[in-house]
Short mmCIF file of N, CA and C in Angstrom, two decimals:
data_model
loop_
_atom_site.label_atom_id
_atom_site.label_comp_id
_atom_site.label_asym_id
_atom_site.label_seq_id
_atom_site.Cartn_x
_atom_site.Cartn_y
_atom_site.Cartn_z
N MET A 732 0.85 -1.19 0.00
CA MET A 732 0.00 0.00 0.00
C MET A 732 0.89 1.24 0.00
N THR A 733 0.39 2.24 -0.66
CA THR A 733 1.11 3.51 -0.77
C THR A 733 0.40 4.57 0.06
N GLU A 734 1.18 5.49 0.63
CA GLU A 734 0.58 6.59 1.39
C GLU A 734 0.20 7.70 0.43
N TYR A 735 -1.01 8.22 0.59
CA TYR A 735 -1.53 9.31 -0.23
C TYR A 735 -2.02 10.44 0.66
N ARG A 736 -2.00 11.65 0.11
CA ARG A 736 -2.62 12.80 0.76
C ARG A 736 -3.70 13.32 -0.19
N VAL A 737 -4.88 13.52 0.35
CA VAL A 737 -6.02 13.96 -0.45
C VAL A 737 -6.63 15.20 0.20
N ALA A 738 -6.84 16.24 -0.61
CA ALA A 738 -7.52 17.45 -0.13
C ALA A 738 -9.01 17.27 -0.39
N VAL A 739 -9.80 17.36 0.66
CA VAL A 739 -11.25 17.23 0.55
C VAL A 739 -11.86 18.59 0.87
N THR A 740 -12.50 19.19 -0.13
CA THR A 740 -13.14 20.49 0.06
C THR A 740 -14.61 20.26 0.39
N LEU A 741 -15.04 20.88 1.47
CA LEU A 741 -16.42 20.73 1.95
C LEU A 741 -17.31 21.84 1.40
N ARG A 742 -18.61 21.61 1.41
CA ARG A 742 -19.57 22.62 0.93
C ARG A 742 -19.68 23.80 1.89
N ARG A 743 -19.25 23.58 3.13
CA ARG A 743 -19.31 24.67 4.11
C ARG A 743 -18.22 24.44 5.15
N ARG A 744 -18.01 25.43 5.97
CA ARG A 744 -17.03 25.33 7.05
C ARG A 744 -17.48 24.32 8.09
N LEU A 745 -16.50 23.75 8.77
CA LEU A 745 -16.80 22.88 9.91
C LEU A 745 -16.75 23.70 11.19
N ASP A 746 -17.69 23.43 12.07
CA ASP A 746 -17.59 24.07 13.38
C ASP A 746 -16.72 23.17 14.28
N GLU A 747 -16.43 23.65 15.48
CA GLU A 747 -15.54 22.92 16.37
C GLU A 747 -16.06 21.53 16.72
N LYS A 748 -17.37 21.42 16.90
CA LYS A 748 -17.97 20.13 17.22
C LYS A 748 -17.76 19.13 16.08
N GLU A 749 -17.95 19.58 14.84
CA GLU A 749 -17.77 18.70 13.68
C GLU A 749 -16.31 18.29 13.50
N VAL A 750 -15.39 19.21 13.78
CA VAL A 750 -13.97 18.86 13.71
C VAL A 750 -13.65 17.79 14.76
N GLY A 751 -14.20 17.94 15.95
CA GLY A 751 -14.02 16.94 16.99
C GLY A 751 -14.59 15.59 16.59
N GLN A 752 -15.78 15.60 15.99
CA GLN A 752 -16.42 14.37 15.52
C GLN A 752 -15.55 13.68 14.47
N MET A 753 -14.99 14.48 13.57
CA MET A 753 -14.17 13.93 12.50
C MET A 753 -12.98 13.17 13.09
N HIS A 754 -12.32 13.76 14.06
CA HIS A 754 -11.17 13.10 14.68
C HIS A 754 -11.61 11.89 15.50
N ALA A 755 -12.71 12.00 16.20
CA ALA A 755 -13.20 10.90 17.03
C ALA A 755 -13.68 9.72 16.18
N ASN A 756 -14.22 10.01 14.99
CA ASN A 756 -14.78 8.97 14.13
C ASN A 756 -13.82 8.52 13.03
N ARG A 757 -12.53 8.81 13.18
CA ARG A 757 -11.54 8.45 12.17
C ARG A 757 -11.49 6.94 12.01
N SER A 758 -11.59 6.49 10.77
CA SER A 758 -11.54 5.05 10.52
C SER A 758 -10.09 4.58 10.52
N ALA A 759 -9.91 3.28 10.57
CA ALA A 759 -8.57 2.70 10.59
C ALA A 759 -7.82 2.95 9.28
N SER A 760 -8.55 3.18 8.20
CA SER A 760 -7.89 3.41 6.90
C SER A 760 -7.27 4.80 6.79
N VAL A 761 -7.66 5.70 7.68
CA VAL A 761 -7.15 7.07 7.64
C VAL A 761 -6.07 7.24 8.71
N SER A 762 -4.88 7.67 8.27
CA SER A 762 -3.77 7.90 9.20
C SER A 762 -3.94 9.21 9.96
N GLU A 763 -4.43 10.24 9.24
CA GLU A 763 -4.50 11.56 9.85
C GLU A 763 -5.47 12.47 9.10
N TYR A 764 -6.13 13.33 9.85
CA TYR A 764 -6.92 14.44 9.30
C TYR A 764 -6.24 15.73 9.73
N GLU A 765 -6.09 16.67 8.82
CA GLU A 765 -5.58 18.00 9.13
C GLU A 765 -6.51 19.02 8.51
N MET A 766 -6.84 20.05 9.25
CA MET A 766 -7.65 21.13 8.70
C MET A 766 -6.70 22.08 7.96
N GLU A 767 -6.83 22.17 6.66
CA GLU A 767 -5.98 23.04 5.85
C GLU A 767 -6.56 24.45 5.83
N ASP A 768 -7.85 24.53 5.88
CA ASP A 768 -8.60 25.77 5.90
C ASP A 768 -9.89 25.42 6.64
N GLU A 769 -10.78 26.36 6.80
CA GLU A 769 -12.02 26.04 7.53
C GLU A 769 -12.93 25.09 6.75
N ASP A 770 -12.69 24.98 5.42
CA ASP A 770 -13.53 24.08 4.63
C ASP A 770 -12.72 23.06 3.82
N VAL A 771 -11.43 22.90 4.13
CA VAL A 771 -10.59 21.92 3.44
C VAL A 771 -9.93 21.01 4.47
N VAL A 772 -10.12 19.71 4.27
CA VAL A 772 -9.52 18.71 5.15
C VAL A 772 -8.47 17.96 4.34
N MET A 773 -7.25 17.90 4.88
CA MET A 773 -6.20 17.09 4.27
C MET A 773 -6.23 15.73 4.94
N VAL A 774 -6.39 14.70 4.13
CA VAL A 774 -6.50 13.34 4.64
C VAL A 774 -5.25 12.57 4.22
N THR A 775 -4.59 11.95 5.18
CA THR A 775 -3.46 11.08 4.88
C THR A 775 -3.93 9.65 5.11
N LEU A 776 -3.73 8.80 4.11
CA LEU A 776 -4.17 7.42 4.22
C LEU A 776 -3.35 6.52 3.33
N HIS A 777 -3.42 5.22 3.58
CA HIS A 777 -2.76 4.22 2.76
C HIS A 777 -3.82 3.54 1.90
N ALA A 778 -3.49 3.37 0.62
CA ALA A 778 -4.42 2.75 -0.32
C ALA A 778 -3.63 2.07 -1.43
N PRO A 779 -4.27 1.14 -2.14
CA PRO A 779 -3.56 0.43 -3.21
C PRO A 779 -3.31 1.30 -4.45
N ASN A 780 -4.15 2.35 -4.64
CA ASN A 780 -3.96 3.22 -5.81
C ASN A 780 -4.60 4.58 -5.54
N ALA A 781 -4.34 5.53 -6.42
CA ALA A 781 -4.80 6.91 -6.24
C ALA A 781 -6.32 7.03 -6.26
N LEU A 782 -6.97 6.30 -7.14
CA LEU A 782 -8.43 6.36 -7.22
C LEU A 782 -9.06 5.89 -5.92
N THR A 783 -8.59 4.80 -5.40
CA THR A 783 -9.10 4.29 -4.12
C THR A 783 -8.84 5.28 -3.00
N ALA A 784 -7.67 5.89 -2.99
CA ALA A 784 -7.34 6.87 -1.96
C ALA A 784 -8.31 8.04 -2.00
N THR A 785 -8.56 8.57 -3.18
CA THR A 785 -9.46 9.72 -3.33
C THR A 785 -10.88 9.36 -2.90
N GLU A 786 -11.38 8.23 -3.35
CA GLU A 786 -12.73 7.81 -2.99
C GLU A 786 -12.85 7.55 -1.49
N THR A 787 -11.85 6.89 -0.92
CA THR A 787 -11.88 6.59 0.52
C THR A 787 -11.87 7.87 1.34
N ALA A 788 -11.02 8.82 0.97
CA ALA A 788 -10.95 10.08 1.70
C ALA A 788 -12.30 10.79 1.68
N GLU A 789 -12.92 10.85 0.52
CA GLU A 789 -14.22 11.51 0.40
C GLU A 789 -15.26 10.83 1.27
N ILE A 790 -15.34 9.53 1.19
CA ILE A 790 -16.33 8.78 1.96
C ILE A 790 -16.10 8.94 3.46
N GLN A 791 -14.84 8.84 3.90
CA GLN A 791 -14.54 8.90 5.33
C GLN A 791 -14.81 10.28 5.94
N VAL A 792 -14.47 11.34 5.19
CA VAL A 792 -14.74 12.69 5.70
C VAL A 792 -16.24 12.93 5.77
N GLN A 793 -16.97 12.51 4.75
CA GLN A 793 -18.42 12.70 4.74
C GLN A 793 -19.07 11.93 5.89
N ARG A 794 -18.65 10.71 6.10
CA ARG A 794 -19.20 9.90 7.20
C ARG A 794 -18.86 10.49 8.56
N ALA A 795 -17.63 10.96 8.71
CA ALA A 795 -17.18 11.47 10.00
C ALA A 795 -17.80 12.81 10.36
N THR A 796 -18.14 13.62 9.35
CA THR A 796 -18.65 14.97 9.64
C THR A 796 -20.13 15.14 9.31
N GLY A 797 -20.63 14.39 8.33
CA GLY A 797 -22.00 14.57 7.88
C GLY A 797 -22.16 15.76 6.93
N VAL A 798 -21.04 16.36 6.54
CA VAL A 798 -21.07 17.53 5.67
C VAL A 798 -20.85 17.11 4.22
N GLU A 799 -21.61 17.69 3.30
CA GLU A 799 -21.50 17.36 1.89
C GLU A 799 -20.13 17.78 1.34
N ILE A 800 -19.58 16.96 0.46
CA ILE A 800 -18.28 17.19 -0.15
C ILE A 800 -18.45 17.97 -1.45
N ALA A 801 -17.62 19.00 -1.64
CA ALA A 801 -17.66 19.78 -2.88
C ALA A 801 -16.68 19.23 -3.90
N ALA A 802 -15.48 18.81 -3.45
CA ALA A 802 -14.46 18.32 -4.37
C ALA A 802 -13.39 17.55 -3.61
N THR A 803 -12.68 16.68 -4.33
CA THR A 803 -11.52 16.00 -3.78
C THR A 803 -10.38 16.11 -4.78
N GLN A 804 -9.17 16.19 -4.27
CA GLN A 804 -8.01 16.30 -5.15
C GLN A 804 -6.82 15.61 -4.51
N LEU A 805 -6.16 14.77 -5.27
CA LEU A 805 -4.95 14.12 -4.80
C LEU A 805 -3.84 15.15 -4.72
N VAL A 806 -3.09 15.14 -3.62
CA VAL A 806 -2.00 16.11 -3.41
C VAL A 806 -0.69 15.35 -3.55
N PRO A 807 0.17 15.81 -4.46
CA PRO A 807 1.45 15.11 -4.65
C PRO A 807 2.38 15.25 -3.45
#
């Protein structure tokens, strides 16, 4: 498995409670969540390929926060 970083842009800002939920509900597939901006989450995770990494990051952030995703982008 390769480590990937994915930028997940949300439809709106996260409040403190949602940021806490995101960290508390982190799945085993996600190594780390970092808030890059109030509406961008950087996700570090291991995956077999870039497509899987991007899809997993989107799904995990949406599940952890309940906030709709606007876009995802693989970060080199």
